[in-house]
DNA sequence: CTCAGTGCAAAAGCTTTGCATAATA
DNA sequence: TATTATGCAAAGCTTTTGCACTGAG
């Protein structure tokens, strides 16, 4: 069986390039995460994916997300909530603003990496792989509502 | 029943000041988090606390940590692991380095807040409450081991 | 054809909740 | 004494795992 959807075949190529098997499930999940602007958690990926692959199991979603994370295809973000959120790995470094009022997530770029990586890594003799800056606060709308 | 331990009575004062009841459980948990340098998770707090209060229940630990977080007595940190870690609220802004090899956590200070808070908050019209920078990588020892 | 990947169901964490009891103010 | 907090047990969520079956290479 071959799925014929926009972007899917490109994803198959991506998957093949990593040496792992390009299954429909994996291609679809990668497609969903790449198309989606937001920051999906496992269950949201699952619900979206089942529209096209109704037999898909939640375990496969978890296994796939874990795999993608290891392969650096997706990034795991840690909000206040106990569970994880995922987004497609992007070229440009960006960070997250989390609104305590409405839960909205805003992405912003900030040239932190080069500067901090050099300074902190030297200071601490650490080999830095990743930087994640998470800011919480209130978005304009919620600022108003609180007054 | 009154516990007589170093620091506990001071914690009772802290607790009373917030308007909530100063129970032995709360005083002890606050004491443990304040004395501990590391970043304890709920279960670690529980195990330590039971040495002195053997009947303490894990639910109380969770309820207390949630309360302390709301009262701004502790800070919740998000590592890769799915569960939360807690540390006593500190005056100086600091961030965390997490070693992917051995799991060690290093704290470091970096004057990020003032600069970023101003710049990003303006850019995004957000009212920033908190900044958390989390870096992952390999500590000196694990760097060596990997070669 | 072979082995990696999947679905299902069950288990394993972590965290929250309901309720009777105990302790604080 | 009037609430508030606790302990226990049970439930709720998110995530992982075992195993037989399916499908990609």
PDB file of N, CA and C in Angstrom, chain B residues 54-115:
ATOM      1  N   UNK B  54       7.963   9.093  59.386  1.00  0.00           N
ATOM      2  CA  UNK B  54       7.758   7.828  58.669  1.00  0.00           C
ATOM      3  C   UNK B  54       6.342   7.633  58.134  1.00  0.00           C
ATOM      4  N   UNK B  55       5.382   8.312  58.724  1.00  0.00           N
ATOM      5  CA  UNK B  55       4.000   8.097  58.284  1.00  0.00           C
ATOM      6  C   UNK B  55       3.596   9.030  57.144  1.00  0.00           C
ATOM      7  N   UNK B  56       4.493   9.920  56.791  1.00  0.00           N
ATOM      8  CA  UNK B  56       4.196  10.876  55.726  1.00  0.00           C
ATOM      9  C   UNK B  56       3.758  10.148  54.454  1.00  0.00           C
ATOM     10  N   UNK B  57       2.780  10.707  53.784  1.00  0.00           N
ATOM     11  CA  UNK B  57       2.323  10.070  52.551  1.00  0.00           C
ATOM     12  C   UNK B  57       2.797  10.847  51.329  1.00  0.00           C
ATOM     13  N   UNK B  58       2.912  10.111  50.238  1.00  0.00           N
ATOM     14  CA  UNK B  58       3.399  10.719  49.004  1.00  0.00           C
ATOM     15  C   UNK B  58       2.431  11.788  48.501  1.00  0.00           C
ATOM     16  N   UNK B  59       1.142  11.567  48.712  1.00  0.00           N
ATOM     17  CA  UNK B  59       0.175  12.590  48.279  1.00  0.00           C
ATOM     18  C   UNK B  59       0.438  13.919  48.947  1.00  0.00           C
ATOM     19  N   UNK B  60       0.778  13.863  50.223  1.00  0.00           N
ATOM     20  CA  UNK B  60       1.061  15.105  50.933  1.00  0.00           C
ATOM     21  C   UNK B  60       2.257  15.814  50.319  1.00  0.00           C
ATOM     22  N   UNK B  61       3.250  15.027  49.914  1.00  0.00           N
ATOM     23  CA  UNK B  61       4.412  15.633  49.261  1.00  0.00           C
ATOM     24  C   UNK B  61       3.974  16.344  47.990  1.00  0.00           C
ATOM     25  N   UNK B  62       3.180  15.680  47.188  1.00  0.00           N
ATOM     26  CA  UNK B  62       2.725  16.298  45.939  1.00  0.00           C
ATOM     27  C   UNK B  62       1.880  17.530  46.221  1.00  0.00           C
ATOM     28  N   UNK B  63       0.949  17.400  47.152  1.00  0.00           N
ATOM     29  CA  UNK B  63       0.099  18.544  47.468  1.00  0.00           C
ATOM     30  C   UNK B  63       0.936  19.710  47.969  1.00  0.00           C
ATOM     31  N   UNK B  64       1.918  19.393  48.782  1.00  0.00           N
ATOM     32  CA  UNK B  64       2.744  20.446  49.365  1.00  0.00           C
ATOM     33  C   UNK B  64       3.613  21.127  48.308  1.00  0.00           C
ATOM     34  N   UNK B  65       4.183  20.332  47.419  1.00  0.00           N
ATOM     35  CA  UNK B  65       5.023  20.917  46.376  1.00  0.00           C
ATOM     36  C   UNK B  65       4.201  21.823  45.466  1.00  0.00           C
ATOM     37  N   UNK B  66       2.988  21.374  45.163  1.00  0.00           N
ATOM     38  CA  UNK B  66       2.126  22.197  44.320  1.00  0.00           C
ATOM     39  C   UNK B  66       1.824  23.524  45.020  1.00  0.00           C
ATOM     40  N   UNK B  67       1.549  23.405  46.320  1.00  0.00           N
ATOM     41  CA  UNK B  67       1.258  24.606  47.103  1.00  0.00           C
ATOM     42  C   UNK B  67       2.464  25.544  47.143  1.00  0.00           C
ATOM     43  N   UNK B  68       3.624  24.991  47.428  1.00  0.00           N
ATOM     44  CA  UNK B  68       4.843  25.802  47.504  1.00  0.00           C
ATOM     45  C   UNK B  68       5.121  26.488  46.176  1.00  0.00           C
ATOM     46  N   UNK B  69       4.834  25.798  45.115  1.00  0.00           N
ATOM     47  CA  UNK B  69       5.070  26.383  43.802  1.00  0.00           C
ATOM     48  C   UNK B  69       4.148  27.588  43.618  1.00  0.00           C
ATOM     49  N   UNK B  70       2.902  27.417  44.020  1.00  0.00           N
ATOM     50  CA  UNK B  70       1.950  28.509  43.877  1.00  0.00           C
ATOM     51  C   UNK B  70       2.350  29.689  44.761  1.00  0.00           C
ATOM     52  N   UNK B  71       2.905  29.385  45.905  1.00  0.00           N
ATOM     53  CA  UNK B  71       3.320  30.434  46.834  1.00  0.00           C
ATOM     54  C   UNK B  71       4.704  30.974  46.498  1.00  0.00           C
ATOM     55  N   UNK B  72       5.308  30.412  45.446  1.00  0.00           N
ATOM     56  CA  UNK B  72       6.615  30.890  45.002  1.00  0.00           C
ATOM     57  C   UNK B  72       7.739  30.559  45.975  1.00  0.00           C
ATOM     58  N   UNK B  73       7.540  29.518  46.767  1.00  0.00           N
ATOM     59  CA  UNK B  73       8.602  29.104  47.680  1.00  0.00           C
ATOM     60  C   UNK B  73       9.584  28.179  46.990  1.00  0.00           C
ATOM     61  N   UNK B  74       9.090  27.443  45.995  1.00  0.00           N
ATOM     62  CA  UNK B  74       9.981  26.564  45.240  1.00  0.00           C
ATOM     63  C   UNK B  74       9.808  26.829  43.750  1.00  0.00           C
ATOM     64  N   UNK B  75      10.779  26.326  43.007  1.00  0.00           N
ATOM     65  CA  UNK B  75      10.753  26.468  41.566  1.00  0.00           C
ATOM     66  C   UNK B  75      10.705  25.083  40.950  1.00  0.00           C
ATOM     67  N   UNK B  76       9.970  24.966  39.877  1.00  0.00           N
ATOM     68  CA  UNK B  76       9.845  23.681  39.210  1.00  0.00           C
ATOM     69  C   UNK B  76      10.767  23.695  37.999  1.00  0.00           C
ATOM     70  N   UNK B  77      11.592  22.685  37.866  1.00  0.00           N
ATOM     71  CA  UNK B  77      12.514  22.640  36.737  1.00  0.00           C
ATOM     72  C   UNK B  77      12.141  21.485  35.831  1.00  0.00           C
ATOM     73  N   UNK B  78      12.326  21.687  34.537  1.00  0.00           N
ATOM     74  CA  UNK B  78      11.936  20.667  33.568  1.00  0.00           C
ATOM     75  C   UNK B  78      13.159  20.113  32.866  1.00  0.00           C
ATOM     76  N   UNK B  79      13.556  18.925  33.250  1.00  0.00           N
ATOM     77  CA  UNK B  79      14.626  18.243  32.533  1.00  0.00           C
ATOM     78  C   UNK B  79      14.002  17.367  31.475  1.00  0.00           C
ATOM     79  N   UNK B  80      14.836  16.543  30.866  1.00  0.00           N
ATOM     80  CA  UNK B  80      14.321  15.659  29.822  1.00  0.00           C
ATOM     81  C   UNK B  80      13.329  14.658  30.379  1.00  0.00           C
ATOM     82  N   UNK B  81      13.586  14.258  31.593  1.00  0.00           N
ATOM     83  CA  UNK B  81      12.706  13.273  32.199  1.00  0.00           C
ATOM     84  C   UNK B  81      11.290  13.824  32.309  1.00  0.00           C
ATOM     85  N   UNK B  82      10.356  12.929  32.283  1.00  0.00           N
ATOM     86  CA  UNK B  82       8.967  13.352  32.226  1.00  0.00           C
ATOM     87  C   UNK B  82       8.494  13.990  33.528  1.00  0.00           C
ATOM     88  N   UNK B  83       9.115  13.624  34.618  1.00  0.00           N
ATOM     89  CA  UNK B  83       8.611  14.168  35.879  1.00  0.00           C
ATOM     90  C   UNK B  83       9.348  15.447  36.261  1.00  0.00           C
ATOM     91  N   UNK B  84       8.835  16.111  37.270  1.00  0.00           N
ATOM     92  CA  UNK B  84       9.354  17.429  37.640  1.00  0.00           C
ATOM     93  C   UNK B  84      10.398  17.359  38.735  1.00  0.00           C
ATOM     94  N   UNK B  85      11.241  18.365  38.741  1.00  0.00           N
ATOM     95  CA  UNK B  85      12.194  18.534  39.833  1.00  0.00           C
ATOM     96  C   UNK B  85      11.954  19.881  40.487  1.00  0.00           C
ATOM     97  N   UNK B  86      12.319  19.940  41.771  1.00  0.00           N
ATOM     98  CA  UNK B  86      12.048  21.158  42.524  1.00  0.00           C
ATOM     99  C   UNK B  86      13.290  21.657  43.230  1.00  0.00           C
ATOM    100  N   UNK B  87      13.378  22.948  43.381  1.00  0.00           N
ATOM    101  CA  UNK B  87      14.456  23.525  44.178  1.00  0.00           C
ATOM    102  C   UNK B  87      13.921  24.761  44.878  1.00  0.00           C
ATOM    103  N   UNK B  88      14.573  25.126  45.966  1.00  0.00           N
ATOM    104  CA  UNK B  88      14.135  26.305  46.703  1.00  0.00           C
ATOM    105  C   UNK B  88      14.332  27.536  45.835  1.00  0.00           C
ATOM    106  N   UNK B  89      13.379  28.421  45.911  1.00  0.00           N
ATOM    107  CA  UNK B  89      13.461  29.668  45.162  1.00  0.00           C
ATOM    108  C   UNK B  89      14.687  30.440  45.611  1.00  0.00           C
ATOM    109  N   UNK B  90      15.506  30.845  44.670  1.00  0.00           N
ATOM    110  CA  UNK B  90      16.723  31.569  45.016  1.00  0.00           C
ATOM    111  C   UNK B  90      16.641  33.001  44.540  1.00  0.00           C
ATOM    112  N   UNK B  91      17.400  33.842  45.240  1.00  0.00           N
ATOM    113  CA  UNK B  91      17.374  35.257  44.897  1.00  0.00           C
ATOM    114  C   UNK B  91      18.049  35.495  43.553  1.00  0.00           C
ATOM    115  N   UNK B  92      19.191  34.852  43.355  1.00  0.00           N
ATOM    116  CA  UNK B  92      19.939  35.102  42.124  1.00  0.00           C
ATOM    117  C   UNK B  92      19.421  34.230  40.993  1.00  0.00           C
ATOM    118  N   UNK B  93      19.308  34.858  39.851  1.00  0.00           N
ATOM    119  CA  UNK B  93      18.847  34.127  38.670  1.00  0.00           C
ATOM    120  C   UNK B  93      19.912  33.121  38.239  1.00  0.00           C
ATOM    121  N   UNK B  94      19.503  31.917  38.029  1.00  0.00           N
ATOM    122  CA  UNK B  94      20.468  30.933  37.562  1.00  0.00           C
ATOM    123  C   UNK B  94      19.801  29.938  36.636  1.00  0.00           C
ATOM    124  N   UNK B  95      20.623  29.253  35.864  1.00  0.00           N
ATOM    125  CA  UNK B  95      20.109  28.320  34.867  1.00  0.00           C
ATOM    126  C   UNK B  95      20.749  26.958  35.054  1.00  0.00           C
ATOM    127  N   UNK B  96      20.410  26.034  34.165  1.00  0.00           N
ATOM    128  CA  UNK B  96      20.847  24.669  34.386  1.00  0.00           C
ATOM    129  C   UNK B  96      21.492  24.024  33.170  1.00  0.00           C
ATOM    130  N   UNK B  97      22.554  23.294  33.461  1.00  0.00           N
ATOM    131  CA  UNK B  97      23.245  22.480  32.477  1.00  0.00           C
ATOM    132  C   UNK B  97      22.981  21.035  32.832  1.00  0.00           C
ATOM    133  N   UNK B  98      22.548  20.267  31.872  1.00  0.00           N
ATOM    134  CA  UNK B  98      22.210  18.873  32.159  1.00  0.00           C
ATOM    135  C   UNK B  98      23.118  17.962  31.346  1.00  0.00           C
ATOM    136  N   UNK B  99      23.862  17.087  32.010  1.00  0.00           N
ATOM    137  CA  UNK B  99      24.770  16.196  31.289  1.00  0.00           C
ATOM    138  C   UNK B  99      24.027  14.982  30.755  1.00  0.00           C
ATOM    139  N   UNK B 100      24.109  14.799  29.447  1.00  0.00           N
ATOM    140  CA  UNK B 100      23.428  13.679  28.798  1.00  0.00           C
ATOM    141  C   UNK B 100      24.100  12.355  29.119  1.00  0.00           C
ATOM    142  N   UNK B 101      25.342  12.433  29.573  1.00  0.00           N
ATOM    143  CA  UNK B 101      26.066  11.206  29.880  1.00  0.00           C
ATOM    144  C   UNK B 101      25.714  10.646  31.246  1.00  0.00           C
ATOM    145  N   UNK B 102      25.923  11.453  32.272  1.00  0.00           N
ATOM    146  CA  UNK B 102      25.775  10.939  33.638  1.00  0.00           C
ATOM    147  C   UNK B 102      24.579  11.538  34.374  1.00  0.00           C
ATOM    148  N   UNK B 103      23.885  12.466  33.746  1.00  0.00           N
ATOM    149  CA  UNK B 103      22.700  13.018  34.379  1.00  0.00           C
ATOM    150  C   UNK B 103      22.982  14.117  35.386  1.00  0.00           C
ATOM    151  N   UNK B 104      24.242  14.418  35.558  1.00  0.00           N
ATOM    152  CA  UNK B 104      24.611  15.472  36.503  1.00  0.00           C
ATOM    153  C   UNK B 104      24.000  16.819  36.103  1.00  0.00           C
ATOM    154  N   UNK B 105      23.625  17.597  37.086  1.00  0.00           N
ATOM    155  CA  UNK B 105      23.078  18.926  36.818  1.00  0.00           C
ATOM    156  C   UNK B 105      24.004  19.989  37.376  1.00  0.00           C
ATOM    157  N   UNK B 106      24.398  20.917  36.550  1.00  0.00           N
ATOM    158  CA  UNK B 106      25.259  22.016  36.984  1.00  0.00           C
ATOM    159  C   UNK B 106      24.469  23.314  36.906  1.00  0.00           C
ATOM    160  N   UNK B 107      24.571  24.087  37.959  1.00  0.00           N
ATOM    161  CA  UNK B 107      23.920  25.395  37.932  1.00  0.00           C
ATOM    162  C   UNK B 107      24.928  26.450  37.521  1.00  0.00           C
ATOM    163  N   UNK B 108      24.464  27.429  36.808  1.00  0.00           N
ATOM    164  CA  UNK B 108      25.355  28.552  36.518  1.00  0.00           C
ATOM    165  C   UNK B 108      24.534  29.828  36.460  1.00  0.00           C
ATOM    166  N   UNK B 109      25.180  30.914  36.790  1.00  0.00           N
ATOM    167  CA  UNK B 109      24.476  32.191  36.697  1.00  0.00           C
ATOM    168  C   UNK B 109      24.849  32.844  35.390  1.00  0.00           C
ATOM    169  N   UNK B 110      23.922  33.532  34.859  1.00  0.00           N
ATOM    170  CA  UNK B 110      24.170  34.227  33.610  1.00  0.00           C
ATOM    171  C   UNK B 110      23.208  35.397  33.556  1.00  0.00           C
ATOM    172  N   UNK B 111      23.723  36.577  33.385  1.00  0.00           N
ATOM    173  CA  UNK B 111      22.877  37.770  33.470  1.00  0.00           C
ATOM    174  C   UNK B 111      22.013  37.923  32.235  1.00  0.00           C
ATOM    175  N   UNK B 112      21.070  37.041  32.112  1.00  0.00           N
ATOM    176  CA  UNK B 112      20.262  36.974  30.904  1.00  0.00           C
ATOM    177  C   UNK B 112      19.002  37.807  31.073  1.00  0.00           C
ATOM    178  N   UNK B 113      18.467  37.727  32.272  1.00  0.00           N
ATOM    179  CA  UNK B 113      17.128  38.228  32.540  1.00  0.00           C
ATOM    180  C   UNK B 113      16.910  39.675  32.110  1.00  0.00           C
ATOM    181  N   UNK B 114      17.704  40.562  32.671  1.00  0.00           N
ATOM    182  CA  UNK B 114      17.480  41.987  32.419  1.00  0.00           C
ATOM    183  C   UNK B 114      17.476  42.283  30.931  1.00  0.00           C
ATOM    184  N   UNK B 115      18.520  41.820  30.283  1.00  0.00           N
ATOM    185  CA  UNK B 115      18.697  42.111  28.876  1.00  0.00           C
ATOM    186  C   UNK B 115      17.570  41.523  28.032  1.00  0.00           C
TER     187      UNK B 115
END
